[in-house]
XYZ file of C-alpha atoms in Angstrom:
326
model
C 14.193 15.834 -1.196
C 12.740 14.381 2.235
C 8.643 13.633 2.577
C 6.190 12.457 0.135
C 7.283 13.471 -3.160
C 3.979 11.781 -5.099
C 1.155 10.055 -4.053
C 0.080 7.854 -6.790
C -4.019 7.084 -8.084
C -4.409 4.479 -9.890
C -7.582 1.153 -10.135
C -6.974 -2.098 -7.925
C -6.942 -3.647 -11.602
C -3.972 -1.909 -12.422
C -2.469 -2.940 -9.431
C 0.470 -4.529 -11.166
C 1.327 -1.670 -13.878
C 1.005 0.972 -10.424
C 3.838 -1.534 -8.851
C 6.049 -1.184 -12.493
C 5.324 2.430 -12.450
C 5.970 3.905 -8.691
C 9.903 0.888 -8.924
C 10.361 3.132 -12.005
C 10.069 5.974 -9.890
C 11.609 4.777 -6.634
C 14.963 4.425 -9.340
C 14.784 7.970 -10.368
C 15.227 9.095 -6.901
C 11.075 10.033 -5.991
C 9.429 8.753 -3.206
C 5.918 6.969 -3.547
C 3.344 6.601 -1.823
C 0.747 4.219 -2.681
C -2.624 2.358 -2.184
C -1.879 -1.669 -2.400
C -3.784 -3.278 -0.535
C -6.854 -1.233 1.834
C -9.661 -2.630 0.852
C -11.194 -1.019 2.901
C -11.092 2.233 1.809
C -14.725 3.755 3.862
C -12.583 3.195 6.360
C -9.134 5.224 6.557
C -10.397 7.037 4.181
C -8.902 10.469 5.952
C -5.919 8.814 5.802
C -5.561 8.223 2.415
C -6.134 11.671 2.255
C -3.534 13.187 4.466
C -1.612 11.036 2.399
C -2.391 12.549 -0.346
C -2.741 16.185 0.702
C 1.371 16.059 2.403
C 2.682 14.523 -1.294
C 3.683 17.388 -3.437
C 2.650 16.047 -6.944
C 0.250 13.134 -7.498
C -0.001 11.251 -10.321
C -3.456 9.645 -11.580
C -3.421 6.444 -13.857
C -5.355 6.747 -16.224
C -7.125 3.502 -17.728
C -10.311 1.567 -18.504
C -10.713 0.814 -14.785
C -9.254 4.019 -13.801
C -11.426 5.823 -15.743
C -15.342 4.492 -13.970
C -13.193 4.658 -10.389
C -14.856 7.209 -8.636
C -12.016 6.706 -5.849
C -9.828 7.834 -9.030
C -11.818 10.283 -10.129
C -11.952 11.874 -6.309
C -8.277 12.076 -6.241
C -7.597 13.393 -9.441
C -10.433 16.376 -8.617
C -8.767 17.297 -5.247
C -5.441 17.339 -6.547
C -6.103 19.219 -9.793
C -8.127 21.873 -7.083
C -4.251 21.132 -5.625
C -2.215 22.501 -8.626
C -0.287 19.296 -8.507
C -2.206 16.945 -10.663
C 0.481 15.747 -13.408
C -1.587 12.595 -15.526
C -0.888 10.065 -17.281
C -2.230 7.566 -20.030
C -1.293 3.256 -19.451
C -3.767 1.983 -21.431
C -5.659 3.967 -24.318
C -8.949 5.148 -22.840
C -11.766 8.687 -22.536
C -10.725 9.875 -20.019
C -13.521 12.294 -17.978
C -14.467 15.061 -19.107
C -12.980 17.292 -16.460
C -9.594 16.170 -17.891
C -9.964 16.677 -21.014
C -8.254 19.790 -21.252
C -5.272 18.830 -18.491
C -2.004 18.020 -20.761
C -1.407 14.341 -20.241
C 1.700 12.237 -20.613
C 0.659 9.099 -23.155
C 2.686 5.858 -21.366
C -0.115 3.063 -23.490
C 2.917 1.949 -24.795
C 5.738 2.406 -23.092
C 7.358 -1.081 -22.958
C 9.180 -0.159 -19.088
C 13.133 0.818 -20.552
C 13.815 3.868 -18.736
C 15.595 5.557 -21.528
C 11.963 5.452 -23.257
C 12.106 9.438 -23.940
C 8.673 9.386 -23.403
C 9.090 8.162 -19.529
C 11.731 10.766 -19.435
C 9.541 13.552 -20.197
C 6.995 12.336 -18.047
C 9.779 11.971 -15.225
C 11.407 15.570 -15.475
C 7.339 17.012 -15.267
C 6.497 14.956 -12.189
C 10.142 16.338 -10.656
C 9.424 19.972 -11.880
C 6.232 19.371 -10.396
C 7.564 18.361 -6.862
C 9.815 21.547 -7.040
C 7.355 23.205 -7.603
C 5.457 22.094 -4.411
C 8.112 22.006 -2.634
C 8.776 25.750 -3.045
C 12.438 25.078 -4.493
C 14.717 28.288 -5.580
C 17.077 26.479 -6.712
C 17.662 23.063 -8.929
C 17.268 20.165 -6.936
C 18.909 17.350 -8.034
C 17.334 13.605 -7.960
C 20.112 11.691 -7.488
C 19.234 7.709 -8.220
C 20.935 5.427 -5.388
C 21.987 1.774 -7.559
C 20.593 -1.121 -6.273
C 20.685 -5.217 -6.762
C 20.225 -6.494 -10.175
C 20.119 -10.023 -9.669
C 21.219 -12.612 -12.649
C 17.387 -14.334 -11.507
C 15.305 -11.690 -12.058
C 14.761 -10.476 -15.023
C 12.820 -6.793 -15.247
C 9.486 -6.505 -17.344
C 9.203 -5.866 -20.626
C 6.210 -3.734 -21.081
C 3.774 -2.034 -17.636
C 2.539 -5.675 -16.730
C -1.171 -4.304 -16.629
C -2.080 -5.987 -20.067
C -1.902 -9.339 -18.399
C -4.426 -7.960 -15.556
C -3.253 -11.054 -12.853
C -4.238 -11.285 -9.780
C -2.096 -10.999 -7.336
C -1.177 -13.282 -4.889
C -2.453 -13.632 -1.002
C -0.225 -11.969 1.436
C 1.391 -9.337 -1.374
C -0.226 -6.620 -0.786
C 1.395 -4.717 1.270
C 0.521 -0.450 0.953
C 4.651 -0.267 -0.677
C 6.490 2.782 0.353
C 8.578 3.317 -2.914
C 12.471 4.298 -1.643
C 14.399 1.590 -4.549
C 16.655 3.273 -7.070
C 18.195 3.113 -10.059
C 21.367 1.392 -10.428
C 23.499 -0.900 -12.960
C 21.452 -1.871 -16.358
C 18.377 -4.272 -16.933
C 20.457 -6.922 -18.412
C 19.811 -7.620 -22.228
C 16.528 -9.214 -23.376
C 17.100 -12.875 -24.483
C 14.485 -12.585 -27.906
C 13.708 -17.148 -27.556
C 13.002 -16.880 -24.586
C 10.351 -15.991 -22.178
C 9.810 -13.788 -19.687
C 10.966 -14.951 -16.238
C 9.791 -12.872 -13.138
C 11.254 -13.408 -9.483
C 9.122 -14.482 -6.765
C 8.967 -11.496 -4.566
C 10.950 -12.247 -1.058
C 8.630 -12.906 2.004
C 8.843 -10.508 4.948
C 10.381 -12.428 7.910
C 9.053 -10.221 10.272
C 5.058 -9.775 11.214
C 2.772 -6.882 12.881
C 1.155 -9.396 15.702
C -1.555 -8.493 17.909
C -0.901 -9.957 21.588
C -3.368 -10.830 24.289
C -2.034 -9.437 27.579
C -1.783 -10.834 30.638
C -2.881 -14.595 29.029
C -1.940 -17.515 31.088
C -1.262 -19.081 26.565
C -0.077 -16.414 25.456
C -1.714 -15.494 21.893
C -1.074 -13.558 19.117
C -3.152 -12.447 16.281
C -0.842 -11.950 12.732
C -2.023 -8.636 11.273
C -2.360 -9.980 7.192
C -2.273 -8.330 4.837
C -5.715 -7.704 3.545
C -5.610 -6.270 8.051
C -8.059 -8.107 10.650
C -11.175 -7.656 12.002
C -11.623 -8.531 15.994
C -14.696 -9.054 17.160
C -15.784 -12.059 19.853
C -17.552 -14.234 17.136
C -17.770 -15.245 13.461
C -17.029 -13.241 11.197
C -14.338 -11.629 12.872
C -11.172 -13.213 11.781
C -9.410 -12.139 15.322
C -11.730 -13.719 18.031
C -11.754 -12.785 21.774
C -15.125 -14.853 23.527
C -15.487 -12.099 26.447
C -18.537 -11.090 27.385
C -16.669 -7.032 26.569
C -16.053 -7.878 23.409
C -18.931 -7.054 20.879
C -19.658 -8.819 17.865
C -17.676 -6.833 15.026
C -15.884 -4.776 17.187
C -12.903 -3.123 15.016
C -10.698 -3.575 12.530
C -7.304 -3.656 11.969
C -5.190 -2.319 9.003
C -1.934 -1.587 6.864
C -1.015 1.100 5.551
C 2.491 2.999 4.509
C 3.888 -0.505 6.792
C 1.618 1.397 9.998
C -1.328 -0.932 11.334
C -4.027 1.941 12.526
C -7.198 1.052 14.181
C -11.011 1.922 13.318
C -13.849 1.108 15.851
C -16.544 -0.775 14.421
C -19.380 1.178 16.706
C -18.976 -1.493 18.954
C -20.593 -1.685 22.428
C -17.635 -1.011 25.122
C -15.413 0.908 22.509
C -11.697 0.419 21.529
C -8.961 2.351 22.946
C -5.716 2.937 21.757
C -3.434 4.182 25.110
C -6.405 4.697 27.313
C -7.483 6.953 24.404
C -10.806 5.969 23.171
C -11.046 6.378 19.633
C -13.501 7.847 16.923
C -12.049 7.493 13.523
C -8.938 5.399 12.356
C -5.804 5.668 13.844
C -2.168 4.961 13.813
C -1.033 2.051 16.184
C 2.659 2.356 17.060
C 4.834 -0.435 17.719
C 4.827 -1.181 21.944
C 1.401 0.541 22.125
C -2.005 -0.785 23.679
C -4.962 -1.229 22.389
C -7.650 -2.453 24.311
C -10.891 -3.552 22.331
C -13.302 -4.005 25.653
C -12.098 -5.663 28.779
C -9.303 -7.425 26.431
C -6.030 -5.362 26.529
C -3.120 -6.441 23.153
C -0.126 -4.976 22.206
C 1.435 -4.264 19.529
C 4.637 -6.330 18.367
C 6.951 -7.427 16.336
C 7.786 -10.692 15.518
C 10.391 -13.004 13.540
C 9.036 -15.403 11.651
C 11.625 -17.836 13.613
C 9.214 -16.748 16.882
C 6.339 -18.638 14.655
C 8.274 -21.294 14.310
C 9.035 -22.153 17.460
C 5.743 -22.415 18.384
C 3.811 -25.914 18.220
C 0.668 -25.272 17.008
C 0.075 -25.143 13.458
C -1.792 -21.708 12.454
C -5.156 -21.598 12.188
C -6.007 -19.622 9.197
C -9.252 -17.762 9.055
C -11.789 -17.115 6.352
C -9.968 -16.724 2.711
C -7.047 -17.046 4.717
C -6.213 -12.830 5.256
C -5.073 -13.788 8.798
C -3.240 -15.281 11.104
C -4.010 -16.673 14.919
C -0.714 -17.832 16.759
C -1.057 -19.403 20.087
C 2.258 -20.057 22.095
C 2.925 -24.003 23.267
C 2.090 -24.662 26.997
């Protein structure tokens, strides 16, 4: 199957459980798009709405947090109108009254075992919805592909929302989950505490590099985005009179950069075209803020290490400004 199979709707407080379920869907051969980082949700709501409309099935994870989220309710309502809603309860809660009559899988006691009948039944419901939305007349198999399992990695024994731990900074990327299930999980060791190996850090970064500068200046776009402006509280400060104090916002969605103008005086341009709403910024394209142009590049960790200046973290460590050595 091509395209996005599942749009995953959830409360940000249930992010750990959402990640676990997204990866489990990936192991079943289903492509999942889920938003794990867009803090400026209203800025990129059009992008999120487009992804939701394109998905063949919308899985809503109901919990005491998500039932009070207006974003989750709105996404569930739109999915219901388009007849592609497949909800699941991940923690005991009273669902919104409008969805009480909708068949909902109960995964509140699911341990994370891929062979659990409750999980398999839910996967079958989702696969049926994907096939229905695709207009497939003949059965289509979702073939899991093997994925490597490290001996040091122990998969969680149940969805993590019970802990509701705050994820470490820098791990909130928007993920296109396409991993596949392979070798079985190692047998559990009841007497030993569960250990989850830390996620590897990426060796590549999305960067915006100022053009026509004697000393190269690059701004790394972190997982929480990058606010460009002439002075603080902007993350990337460009002290040019044509740049507004808060000029534009750069975010990451599904490993793509999105740029949105913040009502700047001189406007924001992508490859020479002034933008009026959130716009994709492909690698190699040029974004112009006022009279300053920056190019979107992918830089490696080795590049950053070659630069002699110590990285300068902005407020909250949300992004990094790097300057090349003279």
